[in-house]
Tab-separated table of C-alpha atoms and ligand atoms in Angstrom:
chain	number	residue	atom	x	y	z
Y	1	MET	CA	96.942	88.236	110.952
Y	2	ALA	CA	94.786	90.225	113.370
Y	3	ASP	CA	93.172	87.947	115.971
Y	4	GLY	CA	89.557	87.313	116.931
Y	5	GLN	CA	89.719	89.840	119.715
Y	6	ALA	CA	90.698	92.538	117.205
Y	7	MET	CA	87.612	91.585	115.170
Y	8	ASP	CA	85.382	92.007	118.222
Y	9	GLU	CA	87.078	95.193	119.318
Y	10	VAL	CA	86.815	97.009	115.995
Y	11	VAL	CA	83.035	96.630	116.188
Y	12	THR	CA	82.806	97.630	119.849
Y	13	PHE	CA	85.108	100.605	119.378
Y	14	THR	CA	83.253	101.865	116.308
Y	15	SER	CA	79.962	101.648	118.169
Y	16	GLU	CA	81.292	103.232	121.370
Y	17	LEU	CA	83.028	106.058	119.513
Y	18	ILE	CA	79.790	106.815	117.645
Y	19	ARG	CA	78.033	107.040	121.020
Y	20	ILE	CA	80.431	109.801	122.056
Y	21	ASP	CA	78.824	112.741	120.276
Y	22	THR	CA	81.628	114.770	118.693
Y	23	THR	CA	79.475	116.849	116.357
Y	24	ASN	CA	81.464	119.671	114.812
Y	25	ARG	CA	79.146	122.573	113.976
Y	26	GLY	CA	82.033	124.811	113.004
Y	27	GLY	CA	82.997	128.048	114.689
Y	28	GLY	CA	84.632	126.106	117.530
Y	29	ASP	CA	81.396	124.381	118.561
Y	30	CYS	CA	82.676	120.861	119.256
Y	31	GLN	CA	84.158	118.808	122.077
Y	32	GLU	CA	86.417	115.959	121.022
Y	33	ARG	CA	87.910	115.454	124.478
Y	34	PRO	CA	85.780	112.447	125.592
Y	35	ALA	CA	86.530	110.614	122.337
Y	36	ALA	CA	90.217	111.513	122.609
Y	37	GLU	CA	90.349	110.177	126.165
Y	38	TYR	CA	88.612	107.017	125.017
Y	39	ALA	CA	91.173	106.468	122.234
Y	40	ALA	CA	94.111	107.324	124.495
Y	41	ALA	CA	92.925	104.842	127.133
Y	42	ARG	CA	92.686	102.054	124.551
Y	43	LEU	CA	96.240	102.838	123.367
Y	44	ALA	CA	97.601	103.034	126.915
Y	45	GLU	CA	96.117	99.591	127.643
Y	46	ALA	CA	98.270	98.375	124.749
Y	47	GLY	CA	101.398	99.709	126.435
Y	48	LEU	CA	101.710	102.803	124.216
Y	49	GLU	CA	102.268	106.283	125.594
Y	50	PRO	CA	99.687	108.560	123.990
Y	51	VAL	CA	99.890	112.303	124.537
Y	52	LEU	CA	96.819	114.529	124.569
Y	53	LEU	CA	97.215	117.937	122.975
Y	54	GLU	CA	94.879	120.918	122.856
Y	55	ARG	CA	95.100	124.365	121.387
Y	56	THR	CA	91.620	125.092	122.667
Y	57	ARG	CA	90.085	123.563	125.783
Y	58	GLY	CA	88.122	120.421	124.918
Y	59	ARG	CA	89.426	120.243	121.333
Y	60	THR	CA	91.700	117.320	122.042
Y	61	ASN	CA	94.127	115.498	119.753
Y	62	VAL	CA	95.935	112.242	120.572
Y	63	VAL	CA	99.355	111.217	119.274
Y	64	ALA	CA	101.313	108.029	120.013
Y	65	ARG	CA	104.295	106.352	118.397
Y	66	ILE	CA	104.656	102.626	117.763
Y	67	GLU	CA	108.364	101.938	117.490
Y	68	GLY	CA	109.515	100.035	114.453
Y	69	THR	CA	112.344	97.532	114.228
Y	70	ASP	CA	114.362	99.537	111.704
Y	71	PRO	CA	115.394	102.878	113.219
Y	72	ALA	CA	116.821	103.992	109.865
Y	73	ALA	CA	113.459	103.628	108.089
Y	74	ASP	CA	111.170	106.592	107.473
Y	75	ALA	CA	108.167	106.738	109.769
Y	76	LEU	CA	104.555	106.370	108.626
Y	77	LEU	CA	101.737	108.566	109.913
Y	78	LEU	CA	98.400	106.847	110.468
Y	79	HIS	CA	95.696	109.391	111.253
Y	80	GLY	CA	91.965	109.606	111.810
Y	81	HIS	CA	89.765	112.475	112.891
Y	82	LEU	CA	87.518	112.237	115.943
Y	83	ASP	CA	84.895	114.834	115.033
Y	84	VAL	CA	81.819	114.251	112.864
Y	85	VAL	CA	79.435	116.452	110.913
Y	86	PRO	CA	75.994	117.189	112.414
Y	87	ALA	CA	73.124	114.700	112.093
Y	88	GLU	CA	69.420	115.499	112.372
Y	89	ALA	CA	67.957	112.631	114.433
Y	90	ARG	CA	64.413	112.944	113.027
Y	91	ASP	CA	65.675	112.135	109.512
Y	92	TRP	CA	67.315	108.871	110.587
Y	93	SER	CA	65.987	105.296	110.902
Y	94	VAL	CA	68.173	104.801	113.994
Y	95	HIS	CA	69.361	107.497	116.380
Y	96	PRO	CA	72.582	108.862	114.839
Y	97	PHE	CA	74.474	108.686	118.131
Y	98	SER	CA	73.176	105.298	119.282
Y	99	GLY	CA	75.994	103.238	117.753
Y	100	GLU	CA	73.355	100.532	117.440
Y	101	ILE	CA	74.418	97.217	115.955
Y	102	ARG	CA	71.478	95.776	114.062
Y	103	ASP	CA	71.509	92.859	111.596
Y	104	GLY	CA	75.288	92.942	111.315
Y	105	VAL	CA	75.503	96.663	110.666
Y	106	VAL	CA	76.828	99.423	112.948
Y	107	TRP	CA	74.687	102.545	112.659
Y	108	GLY	CA	75.484	106.142	113.379
Y	109	ARG	CA	77.250	109.360	112.504
Y	110	GLY	CA	80.900	108.564	111.943
Y	111	ALA	CA	80.332	104.935	110.900
Y	112	VAL	CA	82.224	105.601	107.652
Y	113	ASP	CA	83.611	109.105	108.318
Y	114	MET	CA	85.658	108.080	110.178
Y	115	LYS	CA	85.224	106.432	113.533
Y	116	ASN	CA	85.421	103.140	111.646
Y	117	MET	CA	89.065	103.836	110.791
Y	118	ASP	CA	89.786	105.165	114.290
Y	119	ALA	CA	88.462	101.870	115.652
Y	120	MET	CA	90.534	99.828	113.181
Y	121	ILE	CA	93.701	101.648	114.222
Y	122	LEU	CA	92.965	101.020	117.905
Y	123	ALA	CA	92.075	97.359	117.372
Y	124	ILE	CA	95.245	96.727	115.354
Y	125	ALA	CA	97.562	98.521	117.789
Y	126	ARG	CA	96.142	96.414	120.614
Y	127	SER	CA	96.415	93.126	118.708
Y	128	TRP	CA	100.050	93.916	117.942
Y	129	ALA	CA	100.703	94.508	121.638
Y	130	ARG	CA	99.137	91.139	122.485
Y	131	GLU	CA	101.158	89.319	119.828
Y	132	GLY	CA	104.394	91.262	120.260
Y	133	VAL	CA	104.251	92.488	116.644
Y	134	ARG	CA	106.481	95.400	115.738
Y	135	PRO	CA	106.311	97.070	112.341
Y	136	ARG	CA	109.437	97.789	110.325
Y	137	ARG	CA	108.904	101.544	110.272
Y	138	ASP	CA	107.901	103.669	113.215
Y	139	ILE	CA	104.166	104.271	112.999
Y	140	VAL	CA	102.882	107.530	114.422
Y	141	VAL	CA	99.206	107.243	115.306
Y	142	ALA	CA	97.257	110.517	115.447
Y	143	PHE	CA	93.611	111.099	116.295
Y	144	THR	CA	92.676	114.648	115.428
Y	145	ALA	CA	90.088	117.232	116.344
Y	146	ASP	CA	88.438	119.709	113.979
Y	147	GLU	CA	88.838	118.001	110.612
Y	148	GLU	CA	85.247	118.797	109.679
Y	149	ALA	CA	85.805	122.543	110.101
Y	150	SER	CA	89.036	124.520	109.791
Y	151	ALA	CA	91.500	121.970	111.288
Y	152	GLU	CA	92.919	124.884	113.291
Y	153	ASP	CA	92.371	122.984	116.536
Y	154	GLY	CA	93.406	119.697	114.971
Y	155	SER	CA	95.913	118.729	112.320
Y	156	GLY	CA	96.801	122.358	111.598
Y	157	PHE	CA	97.681	122.917	115.251
Y	158	LEU	CA	99.641	119.654	115.429
Y	159	ALA	CA	101.619	120.452	112.276
Y	160	ASP	CA	102.413	123.997	113.417
Y	161	GLU	CA	102.993	123.511	117.133
Y	162	HIS	CA	104.118	119.905	117.546
Y	163	PRO	CA	106.123	118.928	114.463
Y	164	GLY	CA	108.539	116.964	116.666
Y	165	LEU	CA	105.872	114.327	117.292
Y	166	PHE	CA	105.947	113.544	113.570
Y	167	ALA	CA	109.725	113.405	113.215
Y	168	GLY	CA	110.773	111.038	110.462
Y	169	CYS	CA	107.271	110.741	108.925
Y	170	THR	CA	107.402	110.891	105.146
Y	171	GLU	CA	104.049	109.351	104.270
Y	172	GLY	CA	100.603	109.380	105.803
Y	173	VAL	CA	97.547	107.172	105.507
Y	174	SER	CA	94.014	108.200	106.371
Y	175	GLU	CA	90.435	108.389	105.136
Y	176	SER	CA	88.566	107.853	101.897
Y	177	GLY	CA	90.185	105.071	99.973
Y	178	ALA	CA	90.054	101.325	99.336
Y	179	PHE	CA	86.281	101.008	99.752
Y	180	THR	CA	84.252	98.866	97.375
Y	181	PHE	CA	82.845	100.769	94.421
Y	182	HIS	CA	80.240	98.647	92.641
Y	183	ASP	CA	79.928	99.632	89.002
Y	184	GLY	CA	76.458	98.099	88.640
Y	185	GLY	CA	77.711	95.572	86.113
Y	186	GLY	CA	79.296	93.198	88.612
Y	187	ARG	CA	82.735	94.743	88.831
Y	188	GLN	CA	84.163	95.782	92.188
Y	189	ILE	CA	86.669	98.606	92.191
Y	190	TYR	CA	88.814	99.682	95.148
Y	191	PRO	CA	89.980	103.259	94.602
Y	192	ILE	CA	92.999	104.294	96.671
Y	193	ALA	CA	93.359	108.054	97.077
Y	194	ALA	CA	96.649	109.475	95.826
Y	195	GLY	CA	95.886	113.161	95.666
Y	196	GLU	CA	93.382	115.796	96.657
Y	197	ARG	CA	92.093	118.843	94.895
Y	198	GLY	CA	92.811	122.111	96.641
Y	199	THR	CA	90.095	124.231	98.205
Y	200	GLY	CA	89.447	127.813	97.190
Y	201	TRP	CA	86.388	129.206	98.922
Y	202	LEU	CA	85.994	132.626	97.392
Y	203	ARG	CA	84.307	135.848	98.325
Y	204	LEU	CA	83.355	138.039	95.375
Y	205	THR	CA	82.566	141.690	95.989
Y	206	ALA	CA	81.021	143.980	93.394
Y	207	ARG	CA	81.034	147.695	94.128
Y	208	GLY	CA	78.981	150.297	92.357
Y	209	ARG	CA	77.042	153.482	92.790
Y	210	ALA	CA	74.233	153.315	95.317
Y	211	GLY	CA	71.037	155.109	94.468
Y	212	HIS	CA	67.306	155.156	93.799
Y	213	GLY	CA	65.904	152.131	92.035
Y	214	SER	CA	63.955	154.282	89.573
Y	215	LYS	CA	67.001	156.111	88.162
Y	216	VAL	CA	69.409	155.241	85.368
Y	217	ASN	CA	72.395	153.435	86.898
Y	218	LYS	CA	75.117	151.857	84.764
Y	219	GLU	CA	77.185	151.083	87.859
Y	220	ASN	CA	74.733	148.780	89.613
Y	221	ALA	CA	76.622	146.450	91.977
Y	222	VAL	CA	73.938	143.750	91.753
Y	223	THR	CA	74.069	143.707	87.957
Y	224	ARG	CA	77.855	143.563	88.034
Y	225	LEU	CA	77.915	140.739	90.529
Y	226	ALA	CA	75.234	138.764	88.704
Y	227	ALA	CA	77.144	139.024	85.441
Y	228	ALA	CA	80.381	137.922	87.100
Y	229	ILE	CA	78.940	134.882	88.866
Y	230	ALA	CA	77.044	133.856	85.753
Y	231	ARG	CA	80.394	133.782	83.926
Y	232	VAL	CA	82.060	131.880	86.765
Y	233	GLY	CA	79.242	129.337	87.005
Y	234	ALA	CA	79.058	128.740	83.261
Y	235	HIS	CA	82.793	128.559	82.682
Y	236	GLU	CA	83.995	125.377	80.993
Y	237	TRP	CA	87.265	124.640	82.730
Y	238	PRO	CA	89.827	123.053	80.471
Y	239	LEU	CA	90.792	119.461	80.956
Y	240	ARG	CA	93.962	118.965	82.988
Y	241	LEU	CA	95.236	115.480	83.724
Y	242	THR	CA	97.327	115.061	86.862
Y	243	PRO	CA	99.522	111.946	87.183
Y	244	THR	CA	97.001	110.232	89.496
Y	245	VAL	CA	94.011	110.923	87.260
Y	246	ARG	CA	95.983	109.896	84.198
Y	247	ALA	CA	96.799	106.569	85.901
Y	248	ALA	CA	93.181	106.176	87.036
Y	249	LEU	CA	91.782	106.727	83.535
Y	250	THR	CA	94.309	104.406	81.959
Y	251	GLU	CA	93.723	101.592	84.459
Y	252	LEU	CA	89.941	101.931	84.254
Y	253	ALA	CA	90.065	101.877	80.467
Y	254	VAL	CA	92.120	98.683	80.553
Y	255	LEU	CA	89.703	97.152	83.072
Y	256	TYR	CA	86.765	97.860	80.725
Y	257	GLY	CA	88.634	96.871	77.581
Y	258	ILE	CA	88.427	100.400	76.186
Y	259	GLU	CA	91.145	102.184	74.262
Y	260	PRO	CA	92.757	104.482	76.886
Y	261	ASP	CA	92.543	107.519	74.626
Y	262	LEU	CA	93.579	110.416	76.824
Y	263	THR	CA	93.240	112.887	73.964
Y	264	ASP	CA	89.453	112.685	74.240
Y	265	VAL	CA	88.786	112.318	77.936
Y	266	ASP	CA	85.130	113.364	77.831
Y	267	ARG	CA	84.448	110.570	75.370
Y	268	LEU	CA	86.444	108.137	77.498
Y	269	LEU	CA	84.441	109.108	80.589
Y	270	GLU	CA	81.231	108.446	78.694
Y	271	LYS	CA	82.430	104.973	77.770
Y	272	LEU	CA	83.390	104.190	81.359
Y	273	GLY	CA	79.761	104.512	82.460
Y	274	PRO	CA	79.202	104.528	86.257
Y	275	ALA	CA	82.943	104.144	86.935
Y	276	ALA	CA	83.422	107.633	85.479
Y	277	LYS	CA	82.178	108.900	88.846
Y	278	LEU	CA	85.569	108.032	90.301
Y	279	VAL	CA	87.360	110.539	88.071
Y	280	GLU	CA	84.924	113.013	86.530
Y	281	ALA	CA	85.205	115.597	89.331
Y	282	THR	CA	88.992	115.616	89.137
Y	283	VAL	CA	89.775	116.124	85.458
Y	284	ARG	CA	89.429	119.891	85.729
Y	285	ASN	CA	89.229	122.729	88.205
Y	286	SER	CA	85.758	123.800	89.280
Y	287	ALA	CA	84.035	126.876	90.696
Y	288	ASN	CA	80.403	126.737	91.791
Y	289	PRO	CA	78.625	129.891	92.991
Y	290	THR	CA	76.860	128.966	96.245
Y	291	MET	CA	75.831	132.127	98.142
Y	292	LEU	CA	74.489	135.559	97.217
Y	293	ASP	CA	74.002	138.611	99.371
Y	294	ALA	CA	72.926	142.049	98.234
Y	295	GLY	CA	70.422	144.796	98.893
Y	296	TYR	CA	67.847	145.543	101.562
Y	297	LYS	CA	64.919	147.185	99.763
Y	298	VAL	CA	63.443	146.748	96.300
Y	299	ASN	CA	63.678	150.433	95.310
Y	300	VAL	CA	67.235	150.985	96.602
Y	301	ILE	CA	70.297	150.065	94.525
Y	302	PRO	CA	72.933	148.927	97.020
Y	303	GLY	CA	76.531	150.118	96.727
Y	304	GLU	CA	77.883	146.616	97.195
Y	305	ALA	CA	76.932	143.020	96.391
Y	306	VAL	CA	78.648	139.878	97.628
Y	307	ALA	CA	78.744	136.263	96.441
Y	308	HIS	CA	80.547	133.141	97.595
Y	309	VAL	CA	81.958	130.513	95.296
Y	310	ASP	CA	83.137	127.012	96.148
Y	311	GLY	CA	86.266	126.627	94.054
Y	312	ARG	CA	88.458	123.535	93.792
Y	313	TYR	CA	91.703	123.239	91.909
Y	314	LEU	CA	93.802	120.322	90.835
Y	315	PRO	CA	97.346	119.670	92.005
Y	316	GLY	CA	99.404	122.132	89.960
Y	317	GLY	CA	96.255	124.014	88.951
Y	318	GLU	CA	96.176	126.891	91.410
Y	319	ASP	CA	97.871	129.515	89.231
Y	320	GLU	CA	95.517	128.820	86.355
Y	321	PHE	CA	92.603	128.944	88.777
Y	322	ARG	CA	93.622	132.412	89.993
Y	323	THR	CA	94.256	133.811	86.521
Y	324	THR	CA	90.949	132.472	85.257
Y	325	LEU	CA	89.041	133.961	88.190
Y	326	ASP	CA	90.632	137.358	87.477
Y	327	LEU	CA	89.397	137.172	83.895
Y	328	LEU	CA	85.927	135.856	84.720
Y	329	THR	CA	85.166	138.344	87.476
Y	330	GLY	CA	86.367	141.301	85.424
Y	331	PRO	CA	87.392	144.804	86.497
Y	332	ASP	CA	84.254	145.654	88.493
Y	333	VAL	CA	84.294	142.685	90.826
Y	334	ASP	CA	87.029	141.827	93.335
Y	335	TRP	CA	87.604	138.322	94.549
Y	336	GLU	CA	89.627	136.884	97.394
Y	337	PHE	CA	90.225	133.566	99.093
Y	338	HIS	CA	87.919	133.390	102.079
Y	339	HIS	CA	89.486	130.001	102.801
Y	340	ARG	CA	92.304	128.326	100.928
Y	341	GLU	CA	93.830	124.844	101.177
Y	342	VAL	CA	96.556	123.311	99.058
Y	343	ALA	CA	96.073	120.563	96.506
Y	344	LEU	CA	97.996	117.318	97.020
Y	345	GLN	CA	99.591	114.834	94.690
Y	346	ALA	CA	100.970	111.469	95.871
Y	347	PRO	CA	102.911	109.080	93.638
Y	348	VAL	CA	101.156	105.929	92.445
Y	349	ASP	CA	104.431	104.208	91.643
Y	350	SER	CA	105.745	104.261	95.230
Y	351	PRO	CA	106.450	101.106	97.276
Y	352	THR	CA	103.817	102.263	99.773
Y	353	TYR	CA	101.126	102.472	97.105
Y	354	ALA	CA	102.152	99.008	95.876
Y	355	ARG	CA	101.841	97.604	99.415
Y	356	MET	CA	98.393	99.106	99.908
Y	357	ARG	CA	97.326	97.653	96.593
Y	358	ALA	CA	98.737	94.215	97.446
Y	359	ALA	CA	96.967	94.190	100.821
Y	360	VAL	CA	93.595	94.886	99.175
Y	361	GLU	CA	94.185	92.323	96.440
Y	362	GLU	CA	95.061	89.657	98.975
Y	363	PHE	CA	91.733	89.952	100.813
Y	364	ALA	CA	89.571	91.009	97.852
Y	365	PRO	CA	90.977	88.998	94.937
Y	366	GLU	CA	87.851	89.799	92.900
Y	367	GLY	CA	88.496	93.528	93.296
Y	368	HIS	CA	90.305	95.933	90.991
Y	369	VAL	CA	92.500	98.523	92.659
Y	370	VAL	CA	92.845	101.886	90.923
Y	371	PRO	CA	94.251	105.184	92.162
Y	372	TYR	CA	92.028	108.232	92.340
Y	373	CYS	CA	92.213	111.873	93.297
Y	374	MET	CA	89.798	113.148	95.942
Y	375	SER	CA	87.607	116.008	94.793
Y	376	GLY	CA	87.686	117.518	98.295
Y	377	GLY	CA	90.169	117.517	101.138
Y	378	THR	CA	91.284	115.921	104.407
Y	379	ASP	CA	93.757	116.454	107.255
Y	380	ALA	CA	96.468	115.275	104.857
Y	381	LYS	CA	96.573	118.869	103.592
Y	382	GLN	CA	97.794	120.131	106.969
Y	383	PHE	CA	100.250	117.302	107.462
Y	384	SER	CA	101.701	117.997	104.001
Y	385	ARG	CA	103.336	121.065	105.585
Y	386	LEU	CA	105.616	118.598	107.395
Y	387	GLY	CA	106.635	117.018	104.108
Y	388	ILE	CA	104.237	114.107	104.569
Y	389	THR	CA	102.764	112.628	101.396
Y	390	GLY	CA	99.159	111.616	102.043
Y	391	TYR	CA	97.198	108.611	100.819
Y	392	GLY	CA	93.537	107.796	101.412
Y	393	PHE	CA	93.305	104.211	102.589
Y	394	THR	CA	90.461	103.114	104.852
Y	395	PRO	CA	89.747	99.620	103.545
Y	396	LEU	CA	86.083	98.603	103.607
Y	397	LYS	CA	84.490	95.747	101.720
Y	398	LEU	CA	80.963	96.898	101.099
Y	399	PRO	CA	78.064	94.896	99.674
Y	400	GLU	CA	76.217	96.122	96.602
Y	401	GLY	CA	73.726	98.830	97.529
Y	402	PHE	CA	76.104	100.428	100.023
Y	403	ASP	CA	76.962	103.692	98.338
Y	404	TYR	CA	79.984	104.748	100.347
Y	405	GLN	CA	80.155	108.237	98.946
Y	406	ALA	CA	76.456	108.846	99.660
Y	407	LEU	CA	76.834	107.660	103.267
Y	408	PHE	CA	79.624	110.181	103.814
Y	409	HIS	CA	77.922	113.015	105.711
Y	410	GLY	CA	74.620	111.361	104.722
Y	411	VAL	CA	71.483	110.218	106.523
Y	412	ASP	CA	71.573	106.655	107.947
Y	413	GLU	CA	75.360	106.500	107.855
Y	414	ARG	CA	76.282	102.921	108.726
Y	415	VAL	CA	78.890	100.259	108.182
Y	416	PRO	CA	78.586	96.468	108.001
Y	417	VAL	CA	80.472	94.495	110.655
Y	418	GLU	CA	81.967	92.440	107.825
Y	419	ALA	CA	83.342	95.606	106.266
Y	420	LEU	CA	85.073	96.510	109.521
Y	421	HIS	CA	86.593	93.025	109.732
Y	422	PHE	CA	87.884	93.331	106.189
Y	423	GLY	CA	89.288	96.747	107.071
Y	424	VAL	CA	91.222	95.377	110.037
Y	425	ARG	CA	92.650	92.507	107.984
Y	426	VAL	CA	93.754	94.706	105.090
Y	427	LEU	CA	95.058	97.586	107.167
Y	428	ASP	CA	96.887	95.164	109.464
Y	429	ARG	CA	98.505	93.464	106.482
Y	430	PHE	CA	99.508	96.762	104.918
Y	431	LEU	CA	100.950	98.160	108.156
Y	432	ARG	CA	102.954	94.996	108.863
Y	433	THR	CA	104.543	95.218	105.428
Y	434	ALA	CA	104.778	99.006	105.228
S	501	ZN	ZN1	86.372	112.512	107.227
């Protein structure tokens, strides 16, 4: 069991990491180095030998290995990103980079995404050093840069340029799982992420015949583009159940005493009420038009019109996604991936999943653990190139009224001290048994 010092340190570290402003505005505008040095120093104090790695100056990653007792066992990757999304101070009740601790709550950008987890990892590694605890498997700890943008200076760089640091790692654990989801009717659900949809950010280009706005023009690029994105936006994607979502729906149905009828999933989702939120975005692919760009004067028909679409596809759903986009956009509109990331699927019948589940159940006996698939993505996508299966497991016990998913990238991001303590206990238990 993690000691009292670990409980103090997780709070201090969360607060101090928040105070190190690592805002990632994209386009390379971010400096993780001070946060990386902070994390590396805390690990070095615990007798570990962290290495700092940069592809770009100031975009620093930290990797360290905790040696396990069984050299034949596969290693486990434990990773957290150091960067955060921007925060507009005037919208907040507390300055987003103050790390203020008020009424038992730590406030600031990164409090749940994901300096909380970074702090838990540091606090646990240090408590193990004090107690002489060694895990069974090697545990590779990685703190990454650039997760909130392209990951090119972070996990992508580590996977491509430093695969040796991750030798032996078969599974990874990181953000967005095992938080309390309150269903509004008194039930507490702890979803553990075992999959991620893939990302397909698309650029659609319609070409046509440029000309005067007063003339007949059947090859108008704006008309062509508008028709194509209307079809894309209105498309009803067919239901596709991945193993994780299938397990999630079945377990939720059992929890609510509903017939787990997977032949009529829309009906089942309706019956699940608020808990449907955990699965509804991951039962099908999606494609939402988000940006439009065409023309420069009202009486001039432009020769080209461009739109962007935020597409997401399920594990195993990429081919169907591509074929469908070809059909929806039609012959007059080209589309391409402006940015593409793979979808991930992790098994929910693995010993590792069972150990995560058991750790949550031990400290939250009133909770119900279910697997879920993330609608978006994390660094686990990059690490999957090394054959590492990723799970989302950042345990947090949150009181009712704390909407975890709304705090993610939201205003007044904050985390209760109690939630951090729970996180340390559960993560520590899982890692000791992993
Ligand atoms: Zn994150």
